[in-house]
């Protein structure tokens, strides 16, 4: 079945880089997403990558995709205290002709000053 | 452009009651999806509507239902509430219903069943 795995916690110091990892199971996934959730809030789309890409960079965010190993990572450069949140990896799964997102359990990023 | 609006933000209901949650998508977005978020199960897909038709459904009991109106606004209904239905219910909208369109989420409705 479909499954997305993430480590639950990551702690870094302000100014360091953070790397959040994710593995997924469905080799037919076309889009993979990273969402951020702050306390009491909904999900904010950070970035996404199409499955025919290896890397995507967007300001401080770099997404790396290894299709062979079904591994996705999100690197946040120069991590700030405002980056403290839960980060969700999600893959777009097609059931019939329609898609829905399968989410990981989320990685809680703590940034220490 | 206004984002995805969900009402109410918070709701407390008693076991056995029923509840209706509302979602107004981003203007021009015709697809609306619903997700349930709990500490134990994480984020789980409920259903997706496009052009007033349910296009996809997750693995939830029939107590969970939804509908979409001609203006793309959507409601979801949960009947005979159970304690385990306590969760954050998130709505997401997108322009189309295939993979080329990204999902924008609302802030959610936090439902507490007592």
Short mmCIF file of N, CA and C in Angstrom, two decimals, chain A:
data_model
loop_
_atom_site.label_atom_id
_atom_site.label_comp_id
_atom_site.label_asym_id
_atom_site.label_seq_id
_atom_site.Cartn_x
_atom_site.Cartn_y
_atom_site.Cartn_z
N UNK A 1 0.83 -1.20 0.00
CA UNK A 1 0.00 0.00 0.00
C UNK A 1 0.86 1.24 0.00
N UNK A 2 0.17 2.37 -0.10
CA UNK A 2 0.93 3.62 -0.12
C UNK A 2 1.35 4.00 1.29
N UNK A 3 2.56 4.51 1.43
CA UNK A 3 3.04 4.92 2.73
C UNK A 3 4.12 5.97 2.55
N UNK A 4 4.13 6.96 3.43
CA UNK A 4 5.15 7.99 3.40
C UNK A 4 5.75 8.05 4.79
N UNK A 5 7.06 7.93 4.87
CA UNK A 5 7.74 7.88 6.17
C UNK A 5 8.63 9.09 6.36
N UNK A 6 8.58 9.65 7.54
CA UNK A 6 9.46 10.76 7.91
C UNK A 6 9.93 10.53 9.34
N UNK A 7 11.11 11.04 9.67
CA UNK A 7 11.53 11.05 11.06
C UNK A 7 10.69 12.10 11.79
N UNK A 8 10.47 11.89 13.08
CA UNK A 8 9.50 12.72 13.79
C UNK A 8 10.06 14.04 14.29
N UNK A 9 11.36 14.07 14.60
CA UNK A 9 11.92 15.27 15.21
C UNK A 9 13.26 15.64 14.57
N UNK A 10 13.53 16.95 14.55
CA UNK A 10 14.83 17.45 14.11
C UNK A 10 15.10 18.73 14.89
N UNK A 11 16.29 18.83 15.45
CA UNK A 11 16.66 20.03 16.20
C UNK A 11 17.94 20.60 15.60
N UNK A 12 17.93 21.89 15.31
CA UNK A 12 19.12 22.54 14.74
C UNK A 12 19.33 23.87 15.43
N UNK A 13 20.51 24.43 15.22
CA UNK A 13 20.81 25.77 15.75
C UNK A 13 20.53 26.81 14.67
N UNK A 14 20.11 27.97 15.11
CA UNK A 14 19.83 29.07 14.19
C UNK A 14 21.06 29.33 13.32
N UNK A 15 20.82 29.47 12.03
CA UNK A 15 21.92 29.74 11.09
C UNK A 15 22.45 28.49 10.41
N UNK A 16 22.21 27.33 11.03
CA UNK A 16 22.62 26.06 10.41
C UNK A 16 21.65 25.69 9.29
N UNK A 17 22.00 24.67 8.53
CA UNK A 17 21.08 24.11 7.54
C UNK A 17 20.29 22.97 8.18
N UNK A 18 19.05 22.83 7.77
CA UNK A 18 18.20 21.72 8.22
C UNK A 18 17.95 20.82 7.03
N UNK A 19 17.97 19.53 7.26
CA UNK A 19 17.62 18.59 6.19
C UNK A 19 16.56 17.64 6.72
N UNK A 20 15.41 17.67 6.10
CA UNK A 20 14.29 16.81 6.49
C UNK A 20 14.12 15.76 5.40
N UNK A 21 14.10 14.51 5.82
CA UNK A 21 14.05 13.41 4.86
C UNK A 21 12.69 12.72 4.84
N UNK A 22 12.41 12.10 3.72
CA UNK A 22 11.11 11.45 3.51
C UNK A 22 11.31 10.29 2.54
N UNK A 23 10.66 9.17 2.80
CA UNK A 23 10.64 8.09 1.82
C UNK A 23 9.19 7.79 1.48
N UNK A 24 8.95 7.42 0.24
CA UNK A 24 7.60 7.12 -0.21
C UNK A 24 7.62 5.78 -0.92
N UNK A 25 6.43 5.23 -1.16
CA UNK A 25 6.41 3.86 -1.69
C UNK A 25 5.87 3.75 -3.11
N UNK A 26 5.06 4.72 -3.53
CA UNK A 26 4.39 4.53 -4.83
C UNK A 26 5.28 5.05 -5.96
N UNK A 27 5.79 4.15 -6.75
CA UNK A 27 6.71 4.55 -7.82
C UNK A 27 6.02 5.32 -8.93
N UNK A 28 4.67 5.32 -8.92
CA UNK A 28 3.98 6.06 -9.97
C UNK A 28 3.67 7.48 -9.55
N UNK A 29 4.12 7.87 -8.35
CA UNK A 29 3.87 9.25 -7.89
C UNK A 29 4.40 10.24 -8.91
N UNK A 30 3.59 11.26 -9.19
CA UNK A 30 4.01 12.25 -10.17
C UNK A 30 4.48 13.53 -9.50
N UNK A 31 3.79 13.94 -8.45
CA UNK A 31 4.16 15.14 -7.72
C UNK A 31 4.42 14.81 -6.26
N UNK A 32 5.44 15.46 -5.72
CA UNK A 32 5.77 15.31 -4.31
C UNK A 32 5.85 16.70 -3.71
N UNK A 33 5.26 16.86 -2.53
CA UNK A 33 5.07 18.18 -1.95
C UNK A 33 5.71 18.26 -0.56
N UNK A 34 6.06 19.48 -0.20
CA UNK A 34 6.43 19.79 1.18
C UNK A 34 5.50 20.87 1.69
N UNK A 35 4.87 20.57 2.84
CA UNK A 35 3.99 21.52 3.50
C UNK A 35 4.55 21.85 4.88
N UNK A 36 4.23 23.05 5.35
CA UNK A 36 4.64 23.50 6.69
C UNK A 36 3.38 23.79 7.49
N UNK A 37 3.37 23.35 8.75
CA UNK A 37 2.23 23.63 9.62
C UNK A 37 2.73 24.24 10.93
N UNK A 38 2.28 25.44 11.20
CA UNK A 38 2.60 26.10 12.46
C UNK A 38 1.47 25.82 13.46
N UNK A 39 1.75 25.97 14.75
CA UNK A 39 0.72 25.63 15.75
C UNK A 39 -0.61 26.34 15.49
N UNK A 40 -1.68 25.58 15.52
CA UNK A 40 -3.02 26.14 15.36
C UNK A 40 -3.36 26.58 13.95
N UNK A 41 -2.51 26.26 13.00
CA UNK A 41 -2.74 26.74 11.63
C UNK A 41 -2.96 25.56 10.69
N UNK A 42 -3.36 25.90 9.46
CA UNK A 42 -3.50 24.88 8.42
C UNK A 42 -2.16 24.57 7.79
N UNK A 43 -2.19 24.01 6.60
CA UNK A 43 -0.96 23.61 5.91
C UNK A 43 -0.58 24.67 4.88
N UNK A 44 0.68 25.04 4.91
CA UNK A 44 1.19 26.02 3.94
C UNK A 44 2.08 25.29 2.95
N UNK A 45 1.75 25.38 1.67
CA UNK A 45 2.59 24.75 0.65
C UNK A 45 3.91 25.48 0.55
N UNK A 46 5.01 24.75 0.76
CA UNK A 46 6.34 25.35 0.65
C UNK A 46 6.89 25.22 -0.76
N UNK A 47 6.85 24.01 -1.25
CA UNK A 47 7.40 23.74 -2.57
C UNK A 47 6.95 22.36 -3.01
N UNK A 48 7.14 22.07 -4.28
CA UNK A 48 6.81 20.74 -4.78
C UNK A 48 7.80 20.42 -5.89
N UNK A 49 7.87 19.14 -6.24
CA UNK A 49 8.75 18.72 -7.31
C UNK A 49 8.03 17.70 -8.16
N UNK A 50 8.20 17.80 -9.44
CA UNK A 50 7.62 16.84 -10.36
C UNK A 50 8.57 15.67 -10.47
N UNK A 51 8.04 14.49 -10.70
CA UNK A 51 8.84 13.28 -10.59
C UNK A 51 9.92 13.14 -11.67
N UNK A 52 9.90 13.98 -12.70
CA UNK A 52 10.96 13.88 -13.71
C UNK A 52 12.13 14.82 -13.40
N UNK A 53 12.08 15.44 -12.21
CA UNK A 53 13.15 16.33 -11.79
C UNK A 53 13.97 15.67 -10.68
N UNK A 54 15.24 16.07 -10.57
CA UNK A 54 16.09 15.58 -9.50
C UNK A 54 16.22 16.60 -8.37
N UNK A 55 16.10 17.86 -8.74
CA UNK A 55 16.34 18.91 -7.76
C UNK A 55 15.51 20.14 -8.12
N UNK A 56 15.12 20.84 -7.08
CA UNK A 56 14.44 22.12 -7.29
C UNK A 56 14.88 23.06 -6.19
N UNK A 57 15.24 24.29 -6.58
CA UNK A 57 15.69 25.26 -5.59
C UNK A 57 14.75 26.45 -5.60
N UNK A 58 14.40 26.93 -4.40
CA UNK A 58 13.50 28.06 -4.29
C UNK A 58 13.94 28.86 -3.08
N UNK A 59 14.75 29.88 -3.31
CA UNK A 59 15.30 30.72 -2.25
C UNK A 59 16.06 29.87 -1.25
N UNK A 60 15.65 29.80 0.00
CA UNK A 60 16.40 29.03 1.00
C UNK A 60 16.09 27.53 0.96
N UNK A 61 15.13 27.14 0.14
CA UNK A 61 14.69 25.75 0.10
C UNK A 61 15.28 25.02 -1.09
N UNK A 62 15.78 23.81 -0.82
CA UNK A 62 16.25 22.93 -1.90
C UNK A 62 15.60 21.57 -1.70
N UNK A 63 14.95 21.07 -2.75
CA UNK A 63 14.35 19.76 -2.72
C UNK A 63 15.19 18.83 -3.58
N UNK A 64 15.53 17.67 -3.04
CA UNK A 64 16.25 16.65 -3.80
C UNK A 64 15.37 15.41 -3.89
N UNK A 65 15.30 14.83 -5.09
CA UNK A 65 14.50 13.64 -5.31
C UNK A 65 15.37 12.53 -5.88
N UNK A 66 15.37 11.39 -5.21
CA UNK A 66 16.05 10.20 -5.69
C UNK A 66 14.97 9.17 -5.99
N UNK A 67 14.59 9.08 -7.26
CA UNK A 67 13.48 8.20 -7.64
C UNK A 67 13.81 6.73 -7.45
N UNK A 68 15.06 6.39 -7.64
CA UNK A 68 15.46 4.98 -7.53
C UNK A 68 15.23 4.49 -6.10
N UNK A 69 15.61 5.33 -5.13
CA UNK A 69 15.45 4.97 -3.73
C UNK A 69 14.13 5.47 -3.13
N UNK A 70 13.33 6.17 -3.94
CA UNK A 70 12.06 6.77 -3.48
C UNK A 70 12.32 7.62 -2.24
N UNK A 71 13.30 8.50 -2.36
CA UNK A 71 13.72 9.33 -1.24
C UNK A 71 13.64 10.79 -1.64
N UNK A 72 13.04 11.56 -0.77
CA UNK A 72 12.85 13.00 -0.99
C UNK A 72 13.43 13.73 0.21
N UNK A 73 14.09 14.85 -0.03
CA UNK A 73 14.59 15.64 1.10
C UNK A 73 14.32 17.12 0.88
N UNK A 74 14.20 17.80 1.99
CA UNK A 74 14.02 19.26 1.97
C UNK A 74 15.15 19.86 2.79
N UNK A 75 15.93 20.71 2.15
CA UNK A 75 17.00 21.39 2.85
C UNK A 75 16.61 22.85 3.02
N UNK A 76 16.71 23.33 4.27
CA UNK A 76 16.44 24.73 4.55
C UNK A 76 17.78 25.37 4.93
N UNK A 77 18.23 26.30 4.11
CA UNK A 77 19.50 26.97 4.40
C UNK A 77 19.28 28.09 5.41
N UNK A 78 20.33 28.36 6.22
CA UNK A 78 20.28 29.48 7.18
C UNK A 78 18.98 29.44 7.98
N UNK A 79 18.75 28.33 8.68
CA UNK A 79 17.49 28.12 9.39
C UNK A 79 17.29 29.18 10.47
N UNK A 80 16.08 29.72 10.51
CA UNK A 80 15.71 30.76 11.48
C UNK A 80 14.71 30.22 12.49
N UNK A 81 14.57 30.93 13.62
CA UNK A 81 13.61 30.47 14.65
C UNK A 81 12.19 30.45 14.08
N UNK A 82 11.91 31.31 13.12
CA UNK A 82 10.59 31.32 12.49
C UNK A 82 10.32 30.09 11.62
N UNK A 83 11.35 29.29 11.39
CA UNK A 83 11.17 28.05 10.63
C UNK A 83 10.69 26.92 11.53
N UNK A 84 10.67 27.13 12.83
CA UNK A 84 10.19 26.10 13.75
C UNK A 84 8.73 25.79 13.44
N UNK A 85 8.46 24.53 13.13
CA UNK A 85 7.12 24.11 12.70
C UNK A 85 7.17 22.60 12.45
N UNK A 86 6.04 22.07 12.01
CA UNK A 86 6.01 20.67 11.56
C UNK A 86 6.01 20.68 10.04
N UNK A 87 6.85 19.85 9.45
CA UNK A 87 6.99 19.78 8.00
C UNK A 87 6.47 18.43 7.51
N UNK A 88 5.56 18.49 6.56
CA UNK A 88 4.95 17.28 6.02
C UNK A 88 5.39 17.06 4.58
N UNK A 89 5.76 15.83 4.31
CA UNK A 89 6.03 15.38 2.96
C UNK A 89 4.73 14.73 2.46
N UNK A 90 4.38 14.92 1.20
CA UNK A 90 3.17 14.30 0.67
C UNK A 90 3.40 13.88 -0.77
N UNK A 91 2.81 12.75 -1.14
CA UNK A 91 2.86 12.32 -2.53
C UNK A 91 1.45 12.30 -3.10
N UNK A 92 1.37 12.60 -4.38
CA UNK A 92 0.08 12.60 -5.06
C UNK A 92 -0.15 11.20 -5.62
N UNK A 93 -1.18 10.57 -5.15
CA UNK A 93 -1.51 9.20 -5.55
C UNK A 93 -2.77 9.25 -6.41
N UNK A 94 -2.78 8.45 -7.47
CA UNK A 94 -3.97 8.41 -8.31
C UNK A 94 -4.78 7.16 -8.01
N UNK A 95 -6.04 7.39 -7.62
CA UNK A 95 -6.98 6.29 -7.47
C UNK A 95 -7.95 6.38 -8.64
N UNK A 96 -7.82 5.55 -9.60
CA UNK A 96 -8.60 5.72 -10.82
C UNK A 96 -8.03 6.89 -11.58
N UNK A 97 -8.83 7.86 -11.89
CA UNK A 97 -8.33 9.02 -12.63
C UNK A 97 -8.12 10.22 -11.74
N UNK A 98 -8.47 10.10 -10.49
CA UNK A 98 -8.39 11.24 -9.58
C UNK A 98 -7.26 11.05 -8.60
N UNK A 99 -6.69 12.15 -8.18
CA UNK A 99 -5.57 12.07 -7.25
C UNK A 99 -5.95 12.53 -5.87
N UNK A 100 -5.21 12.03 -4.89
CA UNK A 100 -5.29 12.58 -3.55
C UNK A 100 -3.91 12.50 -2.92
N UNK A 101 -3.71 13.30 -1.89
CA UNK A 101 -2.42 13.37 -1.23
C UNK A 101 -2.31 12.32 -0.13
N UNK A 102 -1.16 11.67 -0.08
CA UNK A 102 -0.81 10.79 1.03
C UNK A 102 0.30 11.50 1.80
N UNK A 103 0.07 11.75 3.07
CA UNK A 103 1.00 12.51 3.88
C UNK A 103 1.84 11.62 4.79
N UNK A 104 3.06 12.06 5.08
CA UNK A 104 3.82 11.49 6.16
C UNK A 104 3.28 12.02 7.48
N UNK A 105 3.84 11.51 8.59
CA UNK A 105 3.36 11.91 9.92
C UNK A 105 3.90 13.28 10.33
N UNK A 106 4.85 13.79 9.57
CA UNK A 106 5.38 15.12 9.87
C UNK A 106 6.66 15.08 10.68
N UNK A 107 7.55 16.01 10.41
CA UNK A 107 8.80 16.17 11.16
C UNK A 107 8.73 17.49 11.90
N UNK A 108 8.86 17.43 13.22
CA UNK A 108 8.83 18.66 14.01
C UNK A 108 10.23 19.25 14.06
N UNK A 109 10.39 20.41 13.47
CA UNK A 109 11.68 21.09 13.43
C UNK A 109 11.74 22.12 14.56
N UNK A 110 12.73 21.98 15.42
CA UNK A 110 12.97 22.95 16.50
C UNK A 110 14.26 23.68 16.20
N UNK A 111 14.20 24.99 16.21
CA UNK A 111 15.38 25.80 15.92
C UNK A 111 15.78 26.53 17.19
N UNK A 112 16.99 26.24 17.66
CA UNK A 112 17.47 26.85 18.90
C UNK A 112 18.30 28.10 18.58
N UNK A 113 18.05 29.18 19.32
CA UNK A 113 18.77 30.42 19.05
C UNK A 113 20.25 30.31 19.41
#
